[in-house]
Coordinates of C-alpha atoms in Angstrom, one line a residue:
Chain R
M1 CA 0.0 0.0 0.0
T2 CA 1.1 3.5 -0.6
I3 CA 1.5 6.3 1.9
P4 CA -0.6 9.4 1.2
V5 CA 1.1 12.5 -0.3
H6 CA -1.7 15.0 0.3
H7 CA -2.0 15.8 4.0
P8 CA -4.1 18.1 6.2
G9 CA -2.4 21.3 7.3
E10 CA -0.9 21.9 10.6
E11 CA -3.7 24.1 11.9
I12 CA -6.4 21.4 11.4
L13 CA -4.2 18.8 13.0
L14 CA -3.8 21.1 16.0
D15 CA -7.6 21.6 16.2
Y16 CA -7.9 17.8 16.0
A17 CA -5.3 17.1 18.7
G18 CA -6.7 19.9 21.0
G19 CA -10.3 18.8 20.5
S20 CA -11.8 22.0 19.0
L21 CA -12.4 20.4 15.6
R22 CA -16.1 19.5 15.1
E23 CA -17.1 15.9 14.6
P24 CA -17.5 15.6 10.8
F25 CA -14.0 17.2 10.2
A26 CA -12.5 15.1 13.0
L27 CA -13.9 12.0 11.3
V28 CA -12.1 12.9 8.1
I29 CA -8.9 13.7 9.9
A30 CA -9.0 10.5 12.0
T31 CA -9.7 8.4 8.9
H32 CA -6.8 10.1 7.1
L33 CA -4.6 9.2 10.2
A34 CA -5.4 5.5 9.7
F35 CA -3.8 5.8 6.3
C36 CA -1.0 8.1 7.2
P37 CA 1.8 7.1 9.8
C38 CA 3.4 10.5 9.1
C39 CA 0.4 12.5 10.3
R40 CA -0.1 10.1 13.2
T41 CA 3.4 11.1 14.4
K42 CA 2.5 14.8 14.1
V43 CA -0.7 14.3 16.1
A44 CA 1.2 12.4 18.7
E45 CA 3.6 15.3 19.1
L46 CA 0.7 17.8 19.3
E47 CA -1.0 15.6 22.0
A48 CA 2.2 15.4 23.9
I49 CA 2.2 19.2 23.9
G50 CA -1.4 19.1 25.1
G51 CA -0.4 16.8 27.9
A52 CA 2.4 19.1 29.0
L53 CA 0.0 22.1 28.9
L54 CA -2.4 20.2 31.2
E55 CA 0.5 19.6 33.6
A56 CA 1.5 23.2 33.4
E57 CA -2.1 24.3 34.5
E58 CA -2.4 26.1 37.8
P59 CA -3.9 23.4 40.1
A60 CA -7.5 24.3 41.1
S61 CA -8.6 23.3 44.6
L62 CA -10.9 20.4 44.8
S63 CA -13.6 19.8 47.4
K64 CA -12.5 17.4 50.2
E65 CA -14.9 14.7 49.3
C66 CA -13.8 14.5 45.7
L67 CA -11.2 11.8 46.2
P68 CA -13.0 9.7 48.8
A69 CA -16.2 9.8 46.7
L70 CA -14.2 8.6 43.7
L71 CA -12.4 5.8 45.6
K72 CA -15.9 4.4 46.4
R73 CA -16.7 4.3 42.8
L74 CA -13.6 2.4 41.7
G75 CA -14.3 -1.0 40.3
T76 CA -18.0 -0.3 39.8
G77 CA -17.4 -0.2 36.1
S78 CA -19.7 2.7 35.7
A79 CA -17.4 4.3 33.0
A80 CA -17.8 1.3 30.8
C81 CA -20.6 2.9 28.8
S82 CA -18.2 5.5 27.4
S83 CA -15.6 3.0 26.0
P84 CA -15.2 3.4 22.3
R85 CA -17.5 1.3 20.1
K86 CA -15.7 -1.5 18.4
P87 CA -16.9 -4.5 16.4
S88 CA -16.3 -7.7 18.3
P89 CA -13.7 -10.0 16.7
S90 CA -16.4 -12.5 15.6
V91 CA -18.3 -9.7 13.7
F92 CA -15.0 -8.5 12.3
A93 CA -14.2 -12.0 10.9
K94 CA -17.4 -11.9 8.9
L95 CA -16.7 -8.6 7.2
P96 CA -15.8 -8.9 3.5
T97 CA -12.3 -7.8 2.6
E98 CA -13.6 -4.7 1.0
V99 CA -15.0 -3.5 4.3
I100 CA -11.8 -4.2 6.1
R101 CA -10.2 -1.8 3.7
I102 CA -12.3 0.9 5.1
P103 CA -10.4 1.7 8.4
E104 CA -11.7 2.9 11.7
P105 CA -13.2 5.2 12.8
L106 CA -15.1 5.5 9.5
R107 CA -16.1 1.8 9.4
S108 CA -18.1 2.1 12.7
Y109 CA -19.8 5.2 11.4
L110 CA -20.9 3.4 8.3
G111 CA -22.2 0.5 10.4
K112 CA -22.5 -2.0 7.5
P113 CA -20.6 -3.2 4.3
L114 CA -20.4 -0.7 1.5
E115 CA -22.8 -2.7 -0.8
Q116 CA -25.5 -2.7 1.9
L117 CA -25.5 1.0 2.2
C118 CA -28.4 2.9 0.5
W119 CA -26.5 4.3 -2.5
C120 CA -28.4 6.8 -4.7
S121 CA -27.5 8.4 -7.9
A122 CA -26.4 12.0 -8.1
V123 CA -25.3 14.2 -11.0
G124 CA -22.6 13.0 -13.4
G125 CA -22.8 9.3 -12.8
I126 CA -21.8 9.7 -9.2
E127 CA -23.4 7.6 -6.5
Q128 CA -23.7 8.8 -2.9
V129 CA -24.6 7.9 0.6
D130 CA -25.2 10.3 3.4
I131 CA -23.4 9.6 6.7
Q132 CA -25.1 10.7 9.9
V133 CA -22.4 12.8 11.7
G134 CA -22.9 16.2 13.2
G135 CA -25.7 18.1 11.4
P136 CA -26.3 21.1 9.1
P137 CA -24.6 23.1 7.8
I138 CA -22.1 20.3 7.2
R139 CA -23.0 17.4 5.0
T140 CA -20.9 14.2 5.2
R141 CA -21.2 11.7 2.4
L142 CA -19.5 8.8 0.6
L143 CA -19.2 9.5 -3.1
R144 CA -18.1 7.0 -5.7
M145 CA -17.3 7.2 -9.3
K146 CA -17.1 4.2 -11.7
P147 CA -13.7 3.3 -13.2
G148 CA -12.8 6.0 -15.8
G149 CA -16.0 7.9 -14.9
S150 CA -15.9 11.6 -14.8
M151 CA -17.9 14.3 -13.1
P152 CA -19.0 17.3 -15.2
R153 CA -16.9 20.3 -14.7
H154 CA -18.3 22.2 -11.7
Y155 CA -17.8 25.1 -9.4
H156 CA -17.4 25.0 -5.6
P157 CA -19.2 27.7 -3.8
A158 CA -17.8 26.7 -0.4
I159 CA -14.9 24.7 1.0
E160 CA -15.0 20.9 0.5
L161 CA -12.9 18.1 1.8
N162 CA -12.4 14.8 0.0
L163 CA -10.6 11.9 1.5
V164 CA -9.8 9.2 -1.1
L165 CA -10.7 5.8 0.5
L166 CA -10.4 3.4 -2.5
G167 CA -9.0 3.9 -6.0
G168 CA -8.2 7.5 -7.0
F169 CA -9.0 10.4 -9.2
R170 CA -7.3 13.2 -11.1
D171 CA -8.3 16.7 -12.0
E172 CA -6.6 19.9 -13.3
R173 CA -4.4 20.1 -10.2
G174 CA -3.0 16.6 -10.0
S175 CA -3.8 13.0 -9.1
Y176 CA -5.0 11.6 -5.8
R177 CA -4.7 8.2 -4.3
R178 CA -6.0 6.2 -1.3
G179 CA -5.5 8.2 1.9
D180 CA -5.0 11.5 0.2
L181 CA -6.9 14.5 1.7
V182 CA -8.0 16.9 -1.0
I183 CA -9.1 20.3 -0.1
D184 CA -11.3 22.1 -2.6
E185 CA -11.1 25.8 -1.9
P186 CA -14.2 28.0 -2.5
T187 CA -14.4 29.2 -6.1
L188 CA -12.4 26.1 -7.4
T189 CA -13.7 24.9 -10.8
H190 CA -12.5 21.5 -11.7
H191 CA -13.3 18.3 -13.7
P192 CA -12.5 15.2 -11.7
I193 CA -11.9 11.8 -13.5
A194 CA -11.8 8.5 -11.7
D195 CA -8.9 6.0 -12.1
D196 CA -9.5 3.3 -14.6
G197 CA -8.8 0.4 -12.3
E198 CA -10.9 0.7 -9.1
G199 CA -12.7 3.9 -9.9
C200 CA -12.9 6.2 -6.8
L201 CA -14.5 6.1 -3.4
C202 CA -14.3 9.3 -1.3
L203 CA -15.4 10.5 2.0
N204 CA -16.7 13.9 1.2
L205 CA -17.5 16.8 3.5
A206 CA -19.1 19.9 2.3
E207 CA -20.8 22.9 3.7
A208 CA -24.2 22.6 2.2
P209 CA -25.5 26.0 1.2
I210 CA -29.2 26.3 0.5
R211 CA -28.8 26.1 -3.2
F212 CA -27.4 22.6 -2.9
T213 CA -30.4 21.2 -1.1
G214 CA -32.7 20.6 -4.0
L215 CA -31.9 18.1 -6.8
V216 CA -32.7 20.6 -9.6
A217 CA -30.6 23.3 -8.0
R218 CA -27.7 20.8 -7.5
L219 CA -28.0 19.8 -11.1
T220 CA -27.9 23.3 -12.3
E221 CA -25.0 24.1 -10.0
A222 CA -23.1 21.0 -11.1
L223 CA -23.6 21.8 -14.8
R224 CA -22.6 25.4 -14.5
G225 CA -19.6 26.0 -16.7
A226 CA -19.7 22.5 -18.2
Chain K
M28 CA 7.5 1.4 41.9
P29 CA 6.4 4.8 42.8
E30 CA 7.6 4.6 46.4
S31 CA 11.2 3.9 45.4
G32 CA 11.5 7.1 43.4
A33 CA 14.6 5.6 41.8
S34 CA 13.7 6.4 38.2
A35 CA 11.6 9.5 39.0
H36 CA 12.2 12.6 36.9
R37 CA 9.9 15.0 38.7
A38 CA 9.9 17.1 41.8
G39 CA 7.9 15.1 44.2
G40 CA 9.7 11.9 43.1
H41 CA 6.9 10.3 41.1
N42 CA 7.1 8.6 37.8
F43 CA 3.5 8.9 36.5
N44 CA 3.9 6.3 33.8
E45 CA 4.9 3.7 36.4
L46 CA 2.0 4.8 38.6
I47 CA -0.5 4.1 35.8
Q48 CA 1.1 0.7 35.2
A49 CA 0.8 -0.1 38.9
V50 CA -2.9 0.7 38.7
A51 CA -3.1 -1.6 35.7
R52 CA -1.2 -4.5 37.2
E53 CA -2.1 -4.3 40.9
R54 CA -5.2 -2.2 41.0
S55 CA -3.2 -0.1 43.4
Q56 CA -5.4 2.5 45.1
T57 CA -2.3 4.1 46.6
A58 CA -0.8 4.7 43.1
F59 CA -4.2 5.9 41.9
A60 CA -4.5 8.4 44.8
V61 CA -1.0 9.9 43.9
L62 CA -2.1 10.3 40.3
F63 CA -5.3 11.9 41.5
E64 CA -3.5 14.4 43.7
H65 CA -1.4 15.5 40.8
F66 CA -3.8 15.4 37.9
A67 CA -7.2 16.1 39.3
P68 CA -6.6 19.7 40.3
R69 CA -5.1 20.4 36.9
L70 CA -8.0 18.7 35.1
K71 CA -10.3 20.9 37.1
S72 CA -8.5 24.0 35.8
Y73 CA -8.6 22.7 32.3
L74 CA -12.3 22.0 32.4
M75 CA -13.1 25.4 34.0
R76 CA -11.2 27.1 31.1
L77 CA -13.6 25.2 28.8
G78 CA -16.6 26.8 30.5
C79 CA -17.5 24.3 33.2
D80 CA -18.6 25.7 36.6
A81 CA -16.8 24.3 39.7
G82 CA -19.4 21.6 40.3
Q83 CA -19.6 20.3 36.8
A84 CA -15.8 20.4 36.5
E85 CA -15.4 18.2 39.6
E86 CA -18.0 15.8 38.3
L87 CA -16.1 15.5 35.0
V88 CA -12.7 15.2 36.9
Q89 CA -14.2 12.2 38.7
E90 CA -15.3 10.7 35.4
V91 CA -12.0 11.2 33.7
M92 CA -10.1 9.7 36.7
L93 CA -12.5 6.8 36.7
L94 CA -11.6 6.2 33.1
V95 CA -7.9 6.3 34.1
W96 CA -8.6 3.6 36.6
N97 CA -10.7 1.5 34.2
R98 CA -8.5 1.8 31.2
A99 CA -5.1 1.7 32.9
E100 CA -4.4 -1.6 31.1
T101 CA -4.6 0.1 27.7
F102 CA -2.0 2.7 28.7
D103 CA 1.1 2.3 26.5
P104 CA 4.0 4.4 27.7
V105 CA 5.8 4.0 24.4
R106 CA 2.9 5.7 22.5
A107 CA 2.2 8.5 25.0
G108 CA 3.3 9.6 28.5
A109 CA 1.0 9.8 31.5
A110 CA 0.0 13.4 31.1
T111 CA -0.6 13.0 27.4
W112 CA -2.7 10.0 27.9
I113 CA -4.8 11.7 30.6
F114 CA -5.1 14.8 28.5
T115 CA -6.6 12.8 25.6
I116 CA -9.0 11.0 27.9
A117 CA -10.2 14.4 29.3
R118 CA -10.4 15.9 25.9
N119 CA -12.6 13.1 24.5
R120 CA -14.8 13.1 27.6
R121 CA -15.4 16.8 27.5
I122 CA -16.3 16.7 23.8
D123 CA -18.7 13.9 24.7
V124 CA -20.2 15.7 27.7
I125 CA -20.0 19.4 27.0
R126 CA -20.4 19.4 23.2
R127 CA -22.4 16.2 23.0
E128 CA -20.5 14.9 20.1
R129 CA -18.7 11.7 19.5
R130 CA -14.9 11.8 19.1
P131 CA -13.7 9.9 16.1
E132 CA -10.4 8.3 16.9
I133 CA -8.2 5.9 15.1
D134 CA -8.0 2.3 16.4
F135 CA -4.4 1.2 16.8
S136 CA -5.5 -2.5 16.8
D137 CA -7.4 -2.1 13.5
P138 CA -6.0 -4.5 10.8
A139 CA -7.0 -1.9 8.2
L140 CA -4.5 0.6 9.7
E141 CA -1.6 1.5 7.5
P142 CA 1.4 0.1 9.5
E143 CA 4.2 2.4 10.8
P144 CA 7.4 2.4 8.7
V145 CA 9.9 0.1 10.5
E146 CA 12.2 2.9 11.7
T147 CA 9.2 4.6 13.4
A148 CA 7.9 1.4 15.0
E149 CA 11.3 0.6 16.5
R150 CA 11.7 4.1 17.9
T151 CA 11.3 4.1 21.7
V152 CA 10.6 7.4 23.3
E153 CA 11.2 8.0 26.9
T154 CA 7.8 9.6 27.3
E155 CA 8.1 10.4 31.0
R156 CA 11.4 12.3 30.6
E157 CA 10.1 13.9 27.4
S158 CA 7.0 15.2 29.2
A159 CA 9.2 16.7 32.0
R160 CA 11.3 18.5 29.4
L161 CA 8.2 19.8 27.6
L162 CA 6.9 21.2 30.8
A163 CA 10.1 23.1 31.4
A164 CA 10.1 24.4 27.8
I165 CA 6.5 25.6 28.1
A166 CA 7.5 27.6 31.2
G167 CA 10.2 29.2 29.1
L168 CA 7.9 30.3 26.2
P169 CA 7.3 34.1 25.9
D170 CA 4.0 35.0 27.5
E171 CA 2.4 36.1 24.3
Q172 CA 3.1 32.6 22.7
A173 CA 2.2 30.6 25.8
Q174 CA -1.1 32.3 26.2
L175 CA -2.2 31.7 22.6
L176 CA -1.0 28.2 22.7
R177 CA -3.2 27.5 25.8
L178 CA -6.2 29.1 24.0
A179 CA -5.5 26.9 20.9
Y180 CA -5.7 23.8 23.1
F181 CA -8.1 24.8 25.8
D182 CA -10.6 27.2 24.3
D183 CA -12.6 24.9 22.0
K184 CA -12.6 27.7 19.4
P185 CA -11.0 28.1 15.9
H186 CA -8.1 30.5 15.5
S187 CA -10.3 33.1 13.9
A188 CA -12.5 33.3 17.0
I189 CA -9.3 33.6 19.2
S190 CA -8.2 36.4 17.0
V191 CA -11.4 38.3 17.4
E192 CA -11.6 37.8 21.2
Q193 CA -8.0 38.7 21.8
G194 CA -8.1 41.7 19.4
I195 CA -5.0 40.2 17.7
P196 CA -4.8 39.9 13.9
L197 CA -5.4 36.3 12.7
G198 CA -2.0 36.2 11.0
T199 CA -0.3 37.1 14.3
V200 CA -2.3 34.5 16.2
K201 CA -1.2 31.8 13.7
S202 CA 2.4 32.9 13.7
R203 CA 2.7 33.0 17.5
I204 CA 1.2 29.6 17.8
R205 CA 3.4 28.2 15.1
L206 CA 6.5 29.7 16.8
A207 CA 5.6 28.0 20.1
L208 CA 4.8 24.7 18.5
D209 CA 8.0 24.7 16.4
R210 CA 10.0 25.3 19.6
L211 CA 8.4 22.5 21.5
R212 CA 8.5 20.1 18.6
K213 CA 12.1 20.8 18.0
L214 CA 12.7 19.6 21.5
L215 CA 10.6 16.5 21.0
R216 CA 12.5 15.6 17.9
E217 CA 15.9 16.1 19.5
E218 CA 14.8 13.8 22.3
D219 CA 13.9 11.1 19.7
A220 CA 17.3 11.2 18.1

């Protein structure tokens, strides 16, 4: 497997490590980290700095009963509910190879194999599935293009993130492979074409302005400049 | 063991990595109480910076320390030192409780995870010593950098909002934070070598 070459910027990694990044963005970053040992090292450094900042905090005084009350709760297991969700090994063994290629944390957010998701057609031969994470104004989707498929030339009114999960695509700026994080700045106009072999599956995150909510409007928007 | 203090690197003579491992191995309440005495008051400050009142902060401190107790076995001192590990638990818990959002995290045991290159995997970092050195370096940062760095980690706001609140241009906010991070990271990378 190849290591990604298009990475998130330092600022967004800091927001992820510090915790201020909102959930849909954090999902994209965490999934990129699963593909990218180099960004994992950067996040580990930023978290180490977070740990040192915590230690450098001026200690606040705690009420006297805080520790005794806590000691009584030890071993009650009442924190178990907040442990991270993970598929059990038996569930995992049944997953098709294709699904294993979708790493955590995204795999848990999808909840089922790719082919069991409710794909629907969008403009330009693209298929899409919405993922329930966060809420408006951010829309989080899986987008896929067939091998060699292309999307009509279109214009981005707002910033958009694409994380390539399988296959790859190219546009006027370059080519992108599995694990690459592609940031489409507002006003970008481009014409993406999926790779011939596997096509392209992306995790897409977009601010969804009102004119994108209706199909007709989306179609008009997508075809502008084509 | 903590009581020996032989390998301690801190004032107070405690090696926090070893204390967490003692909690994992022996379910040592003594070790846990020492961790609590050190980290709980700092966690309370951290949570109050994020907007908790004193009561809510103490309730969350208890939850975070309970997670430290329950998850001590998952602590890996090669991956992160004690303070870092506890920071990430507190960060995730406050996102969950205060912001009511899930925290997407990678799963290091996931077979779909791209493995580390060999040289990184073999690298062993003395996280306890590293954390003590970082602490000293933070104390040595210029005030203007240290203050913005704290806001970047503890304010739950993007840089643009920090800029507006502090009345400092966005470019200056970014460059001060970057300067601080560069200085601290340089130290981390020297340690690794």
